[in-house]
Amino acid sequence: PPAHSCNDWIGPPDKHSNLRPVIFYVPPEESPLERRLREARQEAQECNQHFWARQNHAFRQEKEEFIYSRLKAKGLEMRDKTGQKATLNAEEMADFYKDFLSKNFRKHMQYNRDWYKRNFTITFLMGQVALVRALKWLRWKKKNIGN
Amino acid sequence: GLFVWHLKNTGVRRIPCHHVPMFCAGGDRLITFQYFNFLKRMYVTQYNKDLSQRAKPKSDSIASPFSELQQLDQEKRVLHKIRPISPVQQPLSETLSQSESRERESAVEAEDLVTPVKAECRDDRQWKEMKLQLEDLPGILARLSKIKLTALVVSTASAGFAMAPVPFDLTCFLLASLGTGLASCAANSINQFFEVPFDSNMNRTKNRPLVRGQISPLLAVCFAASCGVPGIALLTLGVNPLTGALGAFNIFLYTCCYTPMKRMSIANTWVGAVVGAIPPVMGWTAATGSLDAGALLLGGILYSWQFPHFNALSWGLREDYSRGGYCMMSVTHPALCRRVALRHCLALIGLSTVAPVLDITTWTFPIISLPINLYISYLGFRFYRDADRSSSRKLFFCSLWHLPMLLLVMFSCKKSFLEKEDKGDLLSGSHGRAMEMRLP
């Protein structure tokens, strides 16, 4: 993002977590409230990034292992004669999906609780910051009209 | 090459849109039908391209294709355009890198329809300033509120209103529709507000406004409040308190029960089916002011319909659900998933038969609706037995046209309330009058 910009910038989806990273703008006279908001958002971003990157990586890896083990059980190779990667059909993969979901259930529950809390906190802080800014602007307007 | 193959499929699947019912009944019925066909086309395009459609009851399910209307439009156009030049592209794309082939494409095609999509792809890979552009706001809010899904929800509510055995009151109808629409917008916005990181990880939903940072969560919540509060107030004060209460309850059920439950237990599907069943009940109560058997029957029909619709759709999304941590029947209890879908297809036949018993429609309704109900049950049975992608897709697409058609037939077989006042007359006499009443 350019140096003169006064806004946050959001980027393309991260290839591990599929989440879009945000670069937060730090205004010169940042109030404590605004700083709390920015830090909360940064923390949430890092947490989300970490969780999803790990999840997606684990998913891909376990999927490969599952396919490999199933193919081996069937007596096939990872790549067939034409060099194409051998895949299992949807019904065979269904076992893997079910397994993966139940294995990670508790992790997801924990993450959900965490995410909902963070989301509410951040939105509430945003509300507070917006309110404070609006009041400041109104006071400034009144002063100007007075002058 | 991939595009061509998918296009061929599209061609086969498209259903001609010329079948317009002869009734002059509410323009909304026709609109619904058009909507569904349009949606179906979009579904097909998106589904083929993406292989990850979602959908979820109350709208959500029908909502899936509603994702990004603009983008889909562009994608659709591009898909069409690519077809004629693809034979040339095939050998090229195999040897060249993706970016190079795209440039070739633009050179060969020189079609400016291709550029919007290219621009979108490039756009997507760039850093964007998080500043709200006012001119984009209507589009952003439309996507936030899942406007097409909302439109469908309003249609089912108007179906409920139309089926109620009372004289038609236009003001009431408009107020009820507007109130329901606003409530639906609010519920959908809150749903998106809750699901940002999950939406980012699923192909179907990764282009939503909150995911892309086009709007801040605070604004999304404010928008939801500014739709929800006036919507419910409108229903409570302008229509009747019962409808308002149902609307508020539905918002609560959708945002606070269904949305979190999607990640906790497979029971979310049943909750979602209730969410989808409430709008027609709201329409009925808006017209009559009371919760009678007719309202519950209509709700029951929508409730049963949700299962074949959603279960069939979720069959193809198992990978995304598993990775994203969504607890859906299709992933954890696949046999149950298919059983439930079949069960509810059959229930639709039963419910259609109950309609004349409750004096909502004449006996022609179960007879005329039998073919389409039998057809969806047949597809439900095939899905139950075969449990593969093709049967799930057939069932899903059938459900898309089955519902509007069923509602249309129901409306056309509606028992006029005047008829009911003369119930004491001879059967033939009342039938004669019934025929007169039904002619447009």
Coordinates of C-alpha atoms in Angstrom, one line a residue:
Chain A
P1 CA 0.0 0.0 0.0
P2 CA 1.2 3.5 -0.8
A3 CA 2.8 5.5 2.0
H4 CA 0.4 8.4 1.8
S5 CA -2.8 6.3 2.3
C6 CA -4.9 6.9 5.4
N7 CA -6.9 3.6 5.1
D8 CA -6.4 0.0 5.8
W9 CA -5.5 -2.2 2.8
I10 CA -6.7 -5.7 2.1
G11 CA -4.9 -8.1 0.0
P12 CA -5.6 -11.2 -2.1
P13 CA -6.4 -14.5 -0.3
D14 CA -3.5 -16.2 1.3
K15 CA -2.7 -19.4 -0.3
H16 CA -2.5 -21.4 2.9
S17 CA -5.4 -20.0 4.9
N18 CA -7.6 -18.5 2.1
L19 CA -8.0 -15.5 4.3
R20 CA -7.3 -12.0 3.0
P21 CA -4.6 -10.2 5.0
V22 CA -5.1 -6.7 6.1
I23 CA -2.5 -4.0 6.6
F24 CA -3.7 -1.6 9.3
Y25 CA -3.2 2.1 9.0
V26 CA -1.7 3.6 12.2
P27 CA -2.9 7.3 12.4
P28 CA -0.4 9.7 13.9
E29 CA -2.6 10.6 16.9
E30 CA -4.1 7.3 17.6
S31 CA -6.3 7.3 20.7
P32 CA -6.0 4.4 23.2
L33 CA -9.4 3.2 22.1
E34 CA -8.3 3.1 18.4
R35 CA -5.1 1.3 19.4
R36 CA -7.1 -1.3 21.2
L37 CA -9.3 -1.8 18.2
R38 CA -6.3 -2.1 15.8
E39 CA -4.5 -4.6 18.1
A40 CA -7.7 -6.7 18.5
R41 CA -8.0 -6.9 14.8
Q42 CA -4.4 -7.8 14.3
E43 CA -4.6 -10.5 16.9
A44 CA -7.7 -11.9 15.4
Q45 CA -6.1 -11.9 12.0
E46 CA -3.1 -13.7 13.2
C47 CA -5.2 -16.3 15.1
N48 CA -7.4 -16.9 12.1
Q49 CA -4.4 -17.2 9.8
H50 CA -2.6 -19.7 12.0
F51 CA -5.7 -21.8 12.5
W52 CA -6.8 -22.0 8.9
A53 CA -3.3 -22.5 7.5
R54 CA -2.8 -25.4 9.8
Q55 CA -6.2 -26.9 9.1
N56 CA -5.9 -26.7 5.3
H57 CA -2.4 -28.1 5.4
A58 CA -3.5 -31.0 7.7
F59 CA -6.4 -31.6 5.4
R60 CA -4.3 -31.8 2.3
Q61 CA -1.7 -33.9 3.9
E62 CA -4.1 -36.4 5.4
K63 CA -6.0 -36.6 2.2
E64 CA -2.9 -37.5 0.3
E65 CA -2.1 -40.2 2.9
F66 CA -5.6 -41.6 2.8
I67 CA -5.5 -41.8 -1.0
Y68 CA -2.1 -43.4 -0.9
S69 CA -3.1 -46.0 1.7
R70 CA -6.3 -46.8 -0.1
L71 CA -4.6 -47.2 -3.4
K72 CA -2.0 -49.4 -1.9
A73 CA -4.7 -51.6 -0.4
K74 CA -6.2 -51.9 -3.8
G75 CA -2.8 -52.7 -5.3
L76 CA -2.6 -49.6 -7.4
E77 CA 0.1 -47.0 -7.8
M78 CA -0.2 -43.3 -7.2
R79 CA 0.1 -42.6 -10.8
D80 CA -1.3 -44.8 -13.5
K81 CA 0.2 -45.7 -16.9
T82 CA -0.5 -42.3 -18.5
G83 CA 1.2 -40.5 -15.6
Q84 CA -2.1 -39.1 -14.4
K85 CA -2.5 -38.9 -10.6
A86 CA -4.9 -41.7 -9.6
T87 CA -7.8 -40.6 -7.5
L88 CA -10.5 -42.3 -5.5
N89 CA -14.1 -41.7 -6.3
A90 CA -16.4 -39.6 -4.1
E91 CA -17.8 -42.6 -2.2
E92 CA -14.4 -43.7 -1.1
M93 CA -13.4 -40.2 -0.2
A94 CA -16.5 -39.9 1.9
D95 CA -15.0 -42.1 4.6
F96 CA -12.0 -39.7 4.8
Y97 CA -14.2 -36.6 5.0
K98 CA -16.3 -38.1 7.8
D99 CA -13.2 -39.1 9.7
F100 CA -11.5 -35.7 9.3
L101 CA -14.6 -33.9 10.4
S102 CA -15.0 -35.9 13.6
K103 CA -11.3 -35.8 14.4
N104 CA -11.3 -32.0 14.2
F105 CA -14.6 -31.4 15.9
R106 CA -13.3 -30.3 19.2
K107 CA -10.7 -28.0 17.6
H108 CA -13.5 -26.4 15.6
M109 CA -15.7 -25.9 18.7
Q110 CA -12.9 -24.1 20.4
Y111 CA -12.2 -22.0 17.4
N112 CA -15.8 -21.1 16.9
R113 CA -16.1 -19.9 20.5
D114 CA -13.0 -17.9 20.1
W115 CA -14.0 -16.4 16.8
Y116 CA -17.4 -15.3 17.9
K117 CA -15.9 -13.6 21.0
R118 CA -13.3 -11.8 18.9
N119 CA -15.8 -10.8 16.3
F120 CA -18.2 -9.3 18.8
T121 CA -15.4 -7.5 20.6
I122 CA -14.0 -6.0 17.4
T123 CA -17.3 -4.9 16.2
F124 CA -18.2 -3.4 19.5
L125 CA -14.9 -1.5 19.6
M126 CA -15.5 -0.3 16.0
G127 CA -18.8 1.0 17.2
Q128 CA -17.2 2.9 20.1
V129 CA -14.5 4.4 17.9
A130 CA -17.1 5.5 15.3
L131 CA -19.2 7.1 18.1
V132 CA -16.2 8.9 19.5
R133 CA -15.2 10.2 16.1
A134 CA -18.8 11.3 15.3
L135 CA -18.9 13.3 18.6
K136 CA -15.6 14.9 17.9
W137 CA -16.8 15.9 14.5
L138 CA -20.0 17.4 15.9
R139 CA -18.0 19.4 18.5
W140 CA -15.6 20.6 15.7
K141 CA -18.6 21.6 13.6
K142 CA -20.2 23.5 16.5
K143 CA -16.9 25.3 17.2
N144 CA -16.7 26.3 13.5
I145 CA -20.2 27.5 13.4
G146 CA -19.6 29.4 16.6
N147 CA -16.6 31.1 15.0
Chain B
G1 CA -10.9 -27.8 -22.6
L2 CA -12.6 -27.9 -19.3
F3 CA -14.8 -25.0 -20.1
V4 CA -16.0 -26.6 -23.3
W5 CA -17.0 -29.8 -21.5
H6 CA -18.8 -28.0 -18.9
L7 CA -20.6 -25.9 -21.4
K8 CA -21.8 -29.0 -23.2
N9 CA -23.4 -30.1 -19.9
T10 CA -24.9 -26.7 -19.5
G11 CA -26.5 -26.9 -22.9
V12 CA -28.1 -30.2 -22.1
R13 CA -29.3 -29.2 -18.7
R14 CA -31.0 -25.9 -19.6
I15 CA -34.7 -26.1 -19.4
P16 CA -36.6 -24.0 -21.9
C17 CA -38.2 -21.0 -20.2
H18 CA -41.2 -20.8 -22.4
H19 CA -43.5 -22.9 -20.2
V20 CA -45.6 -20.1 -18.8
P21 CA -48.8 -21.1 -16.9
M22 CA -52.0 -19.8 -18.2
F23 CA -53.2 -18.3 -14.9
C24 CA -53.5 -14.7 -14.4
A25 CA -52.8 -15.3 -10.8
G26 CA -50.4 -12.9 -9.1
G27 CA -47.6 -11.8 -11.2
D28 CA -45.4 -12.9 -8.3
R29 CA -46.1 -16.5 -9.2
L30 CA -44.7 -15.9 -12.7
I31 CA -41.8 -14.0 -11.4
T32 CA -41.0 -16.9 -9.1
F33 CA -41.0 -19.3 -11.9
Q34 CA -38.8 -17.0 -14.0
Y35 CA -36.5 -16.7 -11.0
F36 CA -36.2 -20.4 -10.6
N37 CA -35.3 -20.9 -14.2
F38 CA -32.8 -18.1 -14.1
L39 CA -31.4 -19.5 -10.9
K40 CA -31.2 -22.9 -12.5
R41 CA -29.2 -21.6 -15.3
M42 CA -26.9 -19.9 -12.9
Y43 CA -26.7 -22.9 -10.8
V44 CA -25.7 -25.0 -13.7
T45 CA -23.0 -22.6 -14.8
Q46 CA -21.6 -22.1 -11.4
Y47 CA -21.8 -25.7 -10.4
N48 CA -20.1 -26.9 -13.5
K49 CA -17.4 -24.3 -13.1
D50 CA -16.9 -24.6 -9.5
L51 CA -18.0 -28.0 -8.4
S52 CA -18.8 -26.5 -5.0
Q53 CA -22.2 -25.2 -4.7
R54 CA -23.8 -24.8 -1.5
A55 CA -27.0 -24.1 -0.4
K56 CA -28.9 -24.3 2.6
P57 CA -32.5 -24.1 3.6
K58 CA -34.3 -21.0 4.3
S59 CA -33.0 -19.5 1.6
D60 CA -29.6 -20.4 2.2
S61 CA -29.9 -23.3 0.1
I62 CA -31.6 -21.5 -2.6
A63 CA -29.3 -18.8 -1.9
S64 CA -26.2 -20.5 -3.0
P65 CA -26.3 -19.5 -6.6
F66 CA -27.2 -16.1 -5.4
S67 CA -23.7 -15.5 -4.4
E68 CA -22.4 -13.0 -6.8
L69 CA -24.8 -12.1 -9.5
Q70 CA -22.5 -9.7 -11.3
Q71 CA -19.6 -12.1 -11.3
L72 CA -21.7 -15.0 -12.4
D73 CA -23.1 -12.9 -15.2
Q74 CA -19.7 -12.1 -16.4
E75 CA -18.6 -15.6 -16.0
K76 CA -21.6 -16.9 -17.9
R77 CA -20.9 -14.5 -20.7
V78 CA -17.3 -15.5 -20.8
L79 CA -18.2 -19.2 -20.8
H80 CA -20.4 -18.6 -23.8
K81 CA -17.7 -16.7 -25.6
I82 CA -15.0 -19.1 -25.0
R83 CA -16.9 -21.9 -26.6
P84 CA -16.4 -20.9 -30.2
I85 CA -12.7 -20.3 -29.8
S86 CA -11.9 -23.2 -27.5
P87 CA -10.7 -25.7 -30.2
V88 CA -7.9 -23.2 -30.9
Q89 CA -7.2 -22.7 -27.2
Q90 CA -7.0 -26.3 -26.3
P91 CA -3.5 -27.1 -27.8
L92 CA -2.3 -23.6 -26.7
S93 CA -3.3 -23.9 -23.1
E94 CA -1.6 -27.2 -22.8
T95 CA 1.8 -25.8 -23.9
L96 CA 1.6 -22.2 -22.6
S97 CA 1.4 -21.0 -19.1
Q98 CA -2.0 -19.8 -17.9
S99 CA -1.2 -16.1 -18.2
E100 CA 0.1 -16.4 -21.7
S101 CA -2.9 -18.3 -22.9
R102 CA -5.1 -15.7 -21.4
E103 CA -3.3 -13.1 -23.5
R104 CA -3.7 -15.2 -26.5
E105 CA -7.4 -15.4 -25.8
S106 CA -7.7 -11.7 -25.6
A107 CA -5.8 -11.3 -28.9
V108 CA -7.9 -14.0 -30.7
E109 CA -11.2 -13.2 -29.2
A110 CA -10.9 -9.4 -28.9
E111 CA -14.0 -9.6 -27.0
D112 CA -14.4 -7.1 -24.2
L113 CA -16.5 -9.5 -22.3
V114 CA -13.4 -11.5 -21.6
T115 CA -11.7 -8.5 -20.1
P116 CA -14.0 -8.0 -17.2
V117 CA -13.3 -11.4 -16.0
K118 CA -9.6 -11.1 -16.6
A119 CA -9.8 -7.8 -14.8
E120 CA -11.6 -9.4 -11.9
C121 CA -9.0 -12.1 -11.6
R122 CA -6.3 -9.6 -11.6
D123 CA -8.2 -7.3 -9.3
D124 CA -8.6 -10.2 -6.9
R125 CA -4.8 -10.6 -6.8
Q126 CA -4.2 -7.0 -5.9
W127 CA -4.2 -5.1 -2.7
K128 CA -7.2 -2.9 -2.3
E129 CA -7.8 0.1 -0.2
M130 CA -10.5 -0.6 2.5
K131 CA -12.5 2.5 1.8
L132 CA -16.2 2.4 1.2
Q133 CA -17.1 3.4 -2.3
L134 CA -20.5 4.9 -2.2
E135 CA -21.4 4.0 -5.8
D136 CA -20.6 0.4 -5.0
L137 CA -22.8 0.4 -1.9
P138 CA -26.1 -0.8 -3.4
G139 CA -24.4 -3.8 -5.0
I140 CA -22.5 -4.6 -1.9
L141 CA -25.6 -4.4 0.3
A142 CA -27.5 -6.5 -2.2
R143 CA -24.9 -9.2 -1.9
L144 CA -24.7 -8.8 1.8
S145 CA -28.5 -9.3 2.2
K146 CA -28.5 -12.2 -0.4
I147 CA -31.1 -10.2 -2.3
K148 CA -32.1 -13.0 -4.6
L149 CA -32.7 -15.4 -1.8
T150 CA -34.6 -12.7 -0.1
A151 CA -36.8 -12.3 -3.2
L152 CA -37.5 -16.1 -3.1
V153 CA -38.4 -15.9 0.6
V154 CA -40.8 -13.0 -0.1
S155 CA -42.3 -15.1 -2.9
T156 CA -43.0 -18.0 -0.6
A157 CA -44.5 -15.6 1.9
S158 CA -46.8 -14.1 -0.8
A159 CA -47.8 -17.7 -1.8
G160 CA -48.9 -18.1 1.8
F161 CA -50.8 -14.8 1.6
A162 CA -52.4 -15.8 -1.6
M163 CA -53.5 -19.2 -0.4
A164 CA -55.3 -17.8 2.7
P165 CA -59.1 -18.0 2.3
V166 CA -59.8 -14.3 2.7
P167 CA -60.5 -11.5 0.3
F168 CA -57.3 -10.1 -1.1
D169 CA -56.1 -6.9 0.6
L170 CA -53.4 -5.2 -1.4
T171 CA -52.1 -2.9 1.3
C172 CA -51.7 -5.8 3.7
F173 CA -50.1 -7.9 1.1
L174 CA -47.5 -5.2 0.2
L175 CA -46.8 -4.5 3.9
A176 CA -46.3 -8.1 4.7
S177 CA -44.1 -8.7 1.7
L178 CA -41.9 -5.6 2.5
G179 CA -41.7 -6.6 6.1
T180 CA -40.7 -10.1 5.3
G181 CA -38.2 -8.9 2.8
L182 CA -36.5 -6.6 5.3
A183 CA -36.5 -9.3 8.0
S184 CA -34.8 -11.6 5.5
C185 CA -32.2 -9.0 4.6
A186 CA -31.4 -8.5 8.2
A187 CA -31.1 -12.2 8.9
N188 CA -28.8 -12.8 5.9
S189 CA -26.5 -10.0 6.8
I190 CA -26.0 -11.2 10.3
N191 CA -25.4 -14.7 9.0
Q192 CA -22.6 -13.4 6.8
F193 CA -21.3 -11.3 9.7
F194 CA -20.8 -14.5 11.7
E195 CA -19.3 -16.6 9.0
V196 CA -16.5 -14.5 7.6
P197 CA -13.5 -16.9 8.0
F198 CA -15.6 -19.9 7.0
D199 CA -16.9 -18.3 3.9
S200 CA -13.4 -17.4 2.9
N201 CA -12.5 -21.1 2.8
M202 CA -15.4 -22.3 0.8
N203 CA -15.4 -21.8 -3.0
R204 CA -19.0 -20.9 -3.2
T205 CA -18.9 -18.1 -0.6
K206 CA -15.4 -16.7 -0.9
N207 CA -16.6 -13.6 -2.9
R208 CA -18.9 -12.2 -0.3
P209 CA -18.6 -8.5 0.7
L210 CA -17.3 -9.1 4.2
V211 CA -14.8 -11.6 3.1
R212 CA -13.4 -9.3 0.5
G213 CA -13.3 -6.4 2.9
Q214 CA -15.6 -4.2 0.8
I215 CA -17.6 -3.4 3.9
S216 CA -16.8 -3.3 7.6
P217 CA -18.4 -5.6 10.1
L218 CA -19.8 -2.6 11.9
L219 CA -21.6 -1.4 8.8
A220 CA -22.9 -4.9 8.2
V221 CA -24.4 -5.0 11.7
C222 CA -25.8 -1.5 11.3
F223 CA -27.4 -2.4 8.0
A224 CA -28.9 -5.5 9.5
A225 CA -30.3 -3.5 12.4
S226 CA -31.7 -0.9 10.1
C227 CA -33.5 -3.6 8.0
G228 CA -34.5 -5.8 10.8
V229 CA -36.0 -3.3 13.2
P230 CA -38.2 -1.4 10.7
G231 CA -39.1 -4.8 9.1
I232 CA -40.4 -6.3 12.3
A233 CA -42.0 -3.1 13.3
L234 CA -43.8 -2.9 10.0
L235 CA -45.0 -6.4 10.4
T236 CA -46.1 -6.0 14.0
L237 CA -47.8 -2.6 13.6
G238 CA -48.8 -2.5 10.0
V239 CA -49.9 -6.1 9.6
N240 CA -50.5 -7.9 12.9
P241 CA -48.5 -8.8 16.0
L242 CA -48.5 -12.5 15.2
T243 CA -46.8 -12.0 11.9
G244 CA -44.3 -9.7 13.6
A245 CA -43.6 -12.2 16.2
L246 CA -43.1 -15.0 13.7
G247 CA -40.7 -12.7 11.7
A248 CA -38.6 -11.9 14.8
F249 CA -38.6 -15.5 15.8
N250 CA -37.4 -16.5 12.4
I251 CA -34.6 -14.0 12.4
F252 CA -33.5 -15.4 15.8
L253 CA -33.8 -19.0 14.7
Y254 CA -31.7 -18.4 11.6
T255 CA -29.0 -16.2 13.1
C256 CA -28.7 -17.6 16.6
C257 CA -29.7 -21.2 16.2
Y258 CA -29.1 -22.3 12.6
T259 CA -25.9 -20.4 11.9
P260 CA -23.9 -21.6 15.0
M261 CA -25.5 -25.1 14.8
K262 CA -24.1 -25.6 11.3
R263 CA -20.8 -26.2 13.0
M264 CA -22.0 -28.2 15.9
S265 CA -24.5 -30.8 15.0
I266 CA -26.3 -32.2 12.0
A267 CA -29.6 -31.1 13.6
N268 CA -29.0 -27.8 11.9
T269 CA -30.7 -29.1 8.7
W270 CA -33.9 -29.6 10.6
V271 CA -33.7 -26.1 12.2
G272 CA -33.0 -24.7 8.8
A273 CA -36.0 -26.4 7.3
V274 CA -38.2 -24.8 9.9
V275 CA -36.6 -21.4 9.0
G276 CA -37.6 -22.0 5.4
A277 CA -41.1 -23.1 6.4
I278 CA -42.0 -20.0 8.4
P279 CA -42.3 -17.4 5.6
P280 CA -45.4 -18.9 4.0
V281 CA -46.9 -19.2 7.5
M282 CA -46.2 -15.5 7.9
G283 CA -47.9 -14.8 4.7
W284 CA -51.0 -16.7 5.8
T285 CA -51.1 -15.1 9.2
A286 CA -50.7 -11.7 7.6
A287 CA -53.8 -12.3 5.6
T288 CA -56.0 -14.1 8.2
G289 CA -54.5 -12.9 11.5
S290 CA -54.5 -16.5 12.9
L291 CA -52.4 -19.6 12.8
D292 CA -54.8 -22.1 11.2
A293 CA -54.3 -25.6 9.8
G294 CA -53.8 -24.2 6.4
A295 CA -50.8 -22.1 7.5
L296 CA -49.3 -25.2 9.1
L297 CA -49.9 -27.2 6.0
L298 CA -48.2 -24.7 3.7
G299 CA -45.3 -24.5 6.2
G300 CA -45.2 -28.3 6.2
I301 CA -44.9 -28.4 2.5
L302 CA -42.0 -25.9 2.5
Y303 CA -40.4 -27.8 5.4
S304 CA -40.5 -31.1 3.6
W305 CA -39.3 -29.6 0.4
Q306 CA -36.1 -28.3 2.1
F307 CA -34.8 -31.8 2.6
P308 CA -34.5 -33.2 -0.9
H309 CA -33.3 -29.8 -2.0
F310 CA -30.5 -29.4 0.6
N311 CA -29.5 -33.0 1.0
A312 CA -29.0 -33.4 -2.7
L313 CA -27.0 -30.2 -2.9
S314 CA -24.8 -31.0 0.0
W315 CA -23.9 -34.3 -1.5
G316 CA -21.5 -32.6 -3.9
L317 CA -20.0 -30.3 -1.2
R318 CA -18.7 -32.9 1.2
E319 CA -15.1 -32.0 0.8
D320 CA -15.6 -28.3 1.5
Y321 CA -17.8 -29.1 4.4
S322 CA -15.3 -31.5 5.9
R323 CA -12.4 -29.1 5.5
G324 CA -14.4 -26.1 6.8
G325 CA -15.7 -28.0 9.8
Y326 CA -19.4 -27.9 8.9
C327 CA -21.5 -30.7 10.5
M328 CA -23.7 -31.9 7.7
M329 CA -25.6 -35.2 7.2
S330 CA -24.0 -35.8 3.9
V331 CA -20.6 -35.9 5.5
T332 CA -21.2 -37.7 8.9
H333 CA -24.4 -39.7 8.2
P334 CA -24.6 -40.2 4.4
A335 CA -27.2 -43.0 4.6
L336 CA -29.4 -40.9 6.8
C337 CA -29.0 -38.0 4.4
R338 CA -30.4 -40.0 1.6
R339 CA -33.1 -41.6 3.6
V340 CA -34.4 -38.3 4.9
A341 CA -34.5 -36.8 1.4
L342 CA -36.6 -39.7 0.2
R343 CA -38.8 -39.7 3.2
H344 CA -39.7 -36.0 2.7
C345 CA -40.3 -36.4 -1.1
L346 CA -42.9 -39.0 -0.1
A347 CA -44.2 -36.7 2.6
L348 CA -44.9 -34.1 -0.1
I349 CA -47.3 -36.4 -1.7
G350 CA -49.1 -36.9 1.6
L351 CA -49.2 -33.2 2.4
S352 CA -50.6 -32.4 -1.0
T353 CA -53.4 -34.9 -0.3
V354 CA -54.2 -33.3 3.0
A355 CA -54.7 -29.9 1.4
P356 CA -58.3 -30.5 0.1
V357 CA -59.2 -32.2 3.4
L358 CA -58.4 -28.9 5.1
D359 CA -60.5 -27.0 2.5
I360 CA -57.5 -25.1 1.2
T361 CA -57.7 -26.5 -2.3
T362 CA -60.1 -28.6 -4.3
W363 CA -59.5 -32.3 -4.9
T364 CA -58.0 -31.5 -8.3
F365 CA -54.8 -30.3 -6.5
P366 CA -53.5 -33.7 -5.3
I367 CA -54.4 -35.2 -8.6
I368 CA -52.7 -32.6 -10.8
S369 CA -49.7 -32.4 -8.5
L370 CA -49.3 -36.1 -8.3
P371 CA -47.1 -36.4 -11.4
I372 CA -44.5 -33.8 -10.2
N373 CA -44.6 -35.2 -6.7
L374 CA -44.1 -38.7 -8.0
Y375 CA -41.3 -37.6 -10.2
I376 CA -39.4 -35.9 -7.4
S377 CA -40.0 -39.0 -5.3
Y378 CA -38.6 -41.2 -8.0
L379 CA -35.5 -39.0 -8.2
G380 CA -35.3 -39.2 -4.4
F381 CA -35.4 -42.9 -4.6
R382 CA -32.7 -43.0 -7.2
F383 CA -30.6 -40.8 -5.0
Y384 CA -31.3 -43.1 -2.1
R385 CA -30.3 -46.1 -4.1
D386 CA -27.4 -44.9 -6.2
A387 CA -25.9 -42.3 -3.9
D388 CA -23.8 -40.7 -6.6
R389 CA -23.2 -37.2 -8.0
S390 CA -25.5 -37.6 -11.0
S391 CA -28.5 -38.7 -9.0
S392 CA -27.9 -36.0 -6.4
R393 CA -27.7 -33.3 -9.1
K394 CA -30.8 -34.6 -10.8
L395 CA -32.7 -34.4 -7.5
F396 CA -31.4 -31.0 -6.7
F397 CA -32.3 -29.5 -10.1
C398 CA -35.7 -31.1 -9.9
S399 CA -36.4 -29.5 -6.6
L400 CA -35.7 -26.1 -8.1
W401 CA -38.6 -26.2 -10.5
H402 CA -40.7 -28.5 -8.4
L403 CA -41.5 -26.0 -5.7
P404 CA -42.7 -23.0 -7.9
M405 CA -44.7 -25.4 -9.9
L406 CA -46.3 -27.0 -6.9
L407 CA -47.2 -23.6 -5.5
L408 CA -48.6 -22.5 -8.8
V409 CA -50.8 -25.6 -9.1
M410 CA -51.9 -25.1 -5.5
F411 CA -52.9 -21.5 -6.2
S412 CA -54.8 -22.4 -9.3
C413 CA -56.7 -25.1 -7.3
K414 CA -57.4 -22.8 -4.5
K415 CA -60.8 -23.2 -3.1
S416 CA -62.5 -19.8 -3.4
F417 CA -63.7 -18.6 0.0
L418 CA -67.1 -17.7 -1.5
E419 CA -67.5 -21.3 -2.4
K420 CA -66.9 -22.4 1.2
E421 CA -69.8 -20.2 2.4
D422 CA -72.2 -22.2 0.2
K423 CA -71.0 -25.5 1.4
G424 CA -74.5 -26.6 2.1
D425 CA -75.3 -26.8 -1.6
L426 CA -75.3 -29.9 -3.8
L427 CA -71.9 -31.1 -4.7
S428 CA -72.5 -30.5 -8.4
G429 CA -73.7 -27.0 -7.8
S430 CA -70.7 -26.0 -5.8
H431 CA -68.4 -27.6 -8.3
G432 CA -70.0 -25.6 -11.1
R433 CA -69.4 -22.5 -9.1
A434 CA -65.9 -23.6 -8.4
M435 CA -65.2 -23.8 -12.1
E436 CA -66.6 -20.3 -12.6
M437 CA -64.5 -18.9 -9.8
R438 CA -61.3 -20.5 -11.1
L439 CA -61.4 -19.1 -14.6
P440 CA -59.1 -16.2 -15.0

